Amino acid sequence: MSFDDPALEYQAPGAASAGGHGDQAPTIYDVARVAGVSIASVSRVLNGQQNPRQETRDRVLRAVAELGFAPDGAARALSVRLKEVVGVIVRRPRWHDSSMFADEDENLQFPDMINRGMEIVAQRHGFDLLIRSVGLDEPDAGRRVLALARKSDGLILHDRVLSPAELERLSRQVPVVTLAGEPTSSTVNVHGDNEGGMRALARHLIHDHGYATFAFLAGHEGSPDSLTRGRALASEAAAAGVTLLAGDDWRGGYQAAGGAQAIERLIAGGVRLPRAIVCANDQSAIGVLHALAAHGISVPGDVAVTGFDDMPVARHLRPQLTSVRQSIQDLGATAFETLYSMINRSGQAKESPRGRDIALPTRLVRRESCGCGPQSVKSAAQAADLGGAACA
Amino acid sequence: MSFDDPALEYQAPGAASAGGHGDQAPTIYDVARVAGVSIASVSRVLNGQQNPRQETRDRVLRAVAELGFAPDGAARALSVRLKEVVGVIVRRPRWHDSSMFADEDENLQFPDMINRGMEIVAQRHGFDLLIRSVGLDEPDAGRRVLALARKSDGLILHDRVLSPAELERLSRQVPVVTLAGEPTSSTVNVHGDNEGGMRALARHLIHDHGYATFAFLAGHEGSPDSLTRGRALASEAAAAGVTLLAGDDWRGGYQAAGGAQAIERLIAGGVRLPRAIVCANDQSAIGVLHALAAHGISVPGDVAVTGFDDMPVARHLRPQLTSVRQSIQDLGATAFETLYSMINRSGQAKESPRGRDIALPTRLVRRESCGCGPQSVKSAAQAADLGGAACA
DNA sequence: CTGAAAGCGCTTACAG
DNA sequence: CTGAAAGCGCTTACAG
């Protein structure tokens, strides 16, 4: 570094980075050496202190640019006790180990869309998402979740992978937010307003369409979302005095294939189908639609079918799927914001930032599969990205 | 710790964790103290050394269980110089800043599925995925990518967010793999066999169906995938002496809305549609399907439409979409494996682990939208999760 | 087999 | 305004 004309903006790499292949990333010491200052000064200008005077600042900035320096995340995290990372646990599909890359991974879209919502707001706060999948059958799920927690500042858990007791224990070490789970004394849960959405749907089917026999195709066992949806439907059905089928035969596990199989089994078993099949989510409704079509059963003519979530795919189906919309990305965004405030408040106030159980609004989206008329003609461009239509 | 009966497995938290809310995560020092050994010993038993003798091992393990200890990721990473994290850069949708949470985020499924593939194999190697989105218009995309790099052991980049020069510079500090990009001297690229897939599709449309006029609906500008697909189609068209429309009017930007708008514009402009519209991906084909339907144009009767990727949604459309399948998750899995070997080899051999440009096989999946007959009837359960069918 | 010590790359009081 | 030093929580030679 015998040569340091301040005018040379991007001078060729000096001895510090001997060009070529396996260069190491430069450290703050490299920058300090090139700039001719202490590492403390480098750190100060990089962290926007007001202290360093202009010349120091210039020298440092020039060295940083020349070397292409950025601070090591682990070192910084260790020092400031903040990683700017939130861990996200997604439930691993069953097939993971057996038939890896099986085709039926469609249902993953839902958690992925939630993650998008998280990522967008995380970005605003300078955080990134650290993703790990965990099987619910996994022997030491607890350990793997904890391990991820220690690589992050807080955790967001999809679905139910941990028992409430495990959750409680975990949340003593790091802030935890669950999605579609259940709140615990130290954990916040975020979910869509399943109850309200399902009641609106049920009333529509019962009163506007006059259907008198129903079935509820459940999601996977123990899913709080599925349970709540099923209960809300049952409540409305009871109030109206209409018949509701449910139970083990009626389980789609949130999957297209699961929904199709359930219908196949029922038909094979000679069961008489109800007038309307209310599915726990869109994905399983897709399977139901396929199975019914395969048997020449008309939807909604013979049997009405509805979904839940209003995934993008819902409007591309034939018939277009009536569903209950939740702003999926909002779920993720809210989960992150909640966690973020917990992270900052960590070790201070004892009160939760918001309620311990946060419900986001849902909205009935009537399309064709419930028996409403085909949507009013609009520009195809609109149709391609817009949602519901009016009902007759 | 005046009391340490080895028989007490999960004794109530001692002074180290005073119960309640804002507890800190225990450190290795806490474990050492409780176990009555040095931190070195704790580290040794936790890292599976053969050294520690049974009794030491027991004491440590018991303390670890009691405290719920897991090592801090940042500290460990700093020490072993490995974070066990790979950074993943996804392109941020345009609407991000303006109309946040717009509806048309369907096209995100593709990168998300790729990420799933990465995650699955990453898991096997004990790695997690650190996700960050970057806008391609973003002023300092370079800095934000580098910042993520320093929080990881290597980087996988979706789409094109960096110039080749920037890529090159980045790859001097950390191993880099691109997806659907172009290889550089120090960077590996992974992509589907666009050329082969498109040629197969083109030949099918030309020879099996006898179509004589075509259009190629491009993806977004500069996308290597789209360019290659377009060129392959053009080449086959030229060889067969059939007409191919393309150009700025024919751009769907990989999006459903984009595809629909393009068709709307063309029809409004009085353009005569070709016999077959070959779309750069499934997503834009969906939009095309919608637009054509809105104008009462029959598919495939009047106009055939094809996609590319064979996303799960393709088989749920009406008509079912003929497409070119790439194993999307394989793309991700391969990208990760490649990067992983680069990470391990870092600073050693100079040779790349595999070729610098890795193409994964693709396969034509004929369904209805190209003009092939409806798929042979099979069990609906199969239909719900299985792919293509034979062609007439 | 085990402990004391150095070191990973940063940030931030603490003294000038 | 700036530098020397301590410290973040681990791992791993280095000596016993």
mmCIF file with all atom_site columns, C-alpha atoms in Angstrom, chain A residues 195-211 214 232-233 235-237 239-240 364 366:
data_model
loop_
_atom_site.group_PDB
_atom_site.id
_atom_site.type_symbol
_atom_site.label_atom_id
_atom_site.label_alt_id
_atom_site.label_comp_id
_atom_site.label_asym_id
_atom_site.label_entity_id
_atom_site.label_seq_id
_atom_site.pdbx_PDB_ins_code
_atom_site.Cartn_x
_atom_site.Cartn_y
_atom_site.Cartn_z
_atom_site.occupancy
_atom_site.B_iso_or_equiv
_atom_site.pdbx_formal_charge
_atom_site.auth_seq_id
_atom_site.auth_comp_id
_atom_site.auth_asym_id
_atom_site.auth_atom_id
_atom_site.pdbx_PDB_model_num
ATOM 1  C CA . GLU A 1 195 ? -65.291 -18.958 12.454 1.00 0.00 ? 195 GLU A CA 1
ATOM 2  C CA . GLY A 1 196 ? -66.606 -15.852 10.768 1.00 0.00 ? 196 GLY A CA 1
ATOM 3  C CA . GLY A 1 197 ? -65.620 -17.003 7.327  1.00 0.00 ? 197 GLY A CA 1
ATOM 4  C CA . MET A 1 198 ? -67.171 -20.399 7.676  1.00 0.00 ? 198 MET A CA 1
ATOM 5  C CA . ARG A 1 199 ? -70.366 -19.051 9.137  1.00 0.00 ? 199 ARG A CA 1
ATOM 6  C CA . ALA A 1 200 ? -70.776 -16.685 6.241  1.00 0.00 ? 200 ALA A CA 1
ATOM 7  C CA . LEU A 1 201 ? -70.180 -19.513 3.805  1.00 0.00 ? 201 LEU A CA 1
ATOM 8  C CA . ALA A 1 202 ? -72.547 -21.849 5.605  1.00 0.00 ? 202 ALA A CA 1
ATOM 9  C CA . ARG A 1 203 ? -75.305 -19.287 5.714  1.00 0.00 ? 203 ARG A CA 1
ATOM 10 C CA . HIS A 1 204 ? -74.870 -18.613 2.039  1.00 0.00 ? 204 HIS A CA 1
ATOM 11 C CA . LEU A 1 205 ? -75.209 -22.266 1.184  1.00 0.00 ? 205 LEU A CA 1
ATOM 12 C CA . ILE A 1 206 ? -78.094 -22.844 3.523  1.00 0.00 ? 206 ILE A CA 1
ATOM 13 C CA . HIS A 1 207 ? -80.149 -19.724 3.002  1.00 0.00 ? 207 HIS A CA 1
ATOM 14 C CA . ASP A 1 208 ? -79.256 -18.421 -0.422 1.00 0.00 ? 208 ASP A CA 1
ATOM 15 C CA . HIS A 1 209 ? -79.053 -21.820 -2.059 1.00 0.00 ? 209 HIS A CA 1
ATOM 16 C CA . GLY A 1 210 ? -81.339 -23.772 0.183  1.00 0.00 ? 210 GLY A CA 1
ATOM 17 C CA . TYR A 1 211 ? -79.157 -26.830 0.434  1.00 0.00 ? 211 TYR A CA 1
ATOM 18 C CA . PHE A 1 214 ? -73.859 -31.159 3.844  1.00 0.00 ? 214 PHE A CA 1
ATOM 19 C CA . ALA A 1 232 ? -68.642 -23.327 12.802 1.00 0.00 ? 232 ALA A CA 1
ATOM 20 C CA . LEU A 1 233 ? -70.278 -25.235 9.983  1.00 0.00 ? 233 LEU A CA 1
ATOM 21 C CA . SER A 1 235 ? -73.185 -24.858 14.463 1.00 0.00 ? 235 SER A CA 1
ATOM 22 C CA . GLU A 1 236 ? -74.843 -23.194 11.491 1.00 0.00 ? 236 GLU A CA 1
ATOM 23 C CA . ALA A 1 237 ? -76.138 -26.512 10.250 1.00 0.00 ? 237 ALA A CA 1
ATOM 24 C CA . ALA A 1 239 ? -79.241 -23.893 13.847 1.00 0.00 ? 239 ALA A CA 1
ATOM 25 C CA . ALA A 1 240 ? -80.841 -24.368 10.467 1.00 0.00 ? 240 ALA A CA 1
ATOM 26 C CA . LEU A 1 364 ? -66.709 -15.111 1.424  1.00 0.00 ? 364 LEU A CA 1
ATOM 27 C CA . ARG A 1 366 ? -68.793 -16.578 -4.279 1.00 0.00 ? 366 ARG A CA 1
#
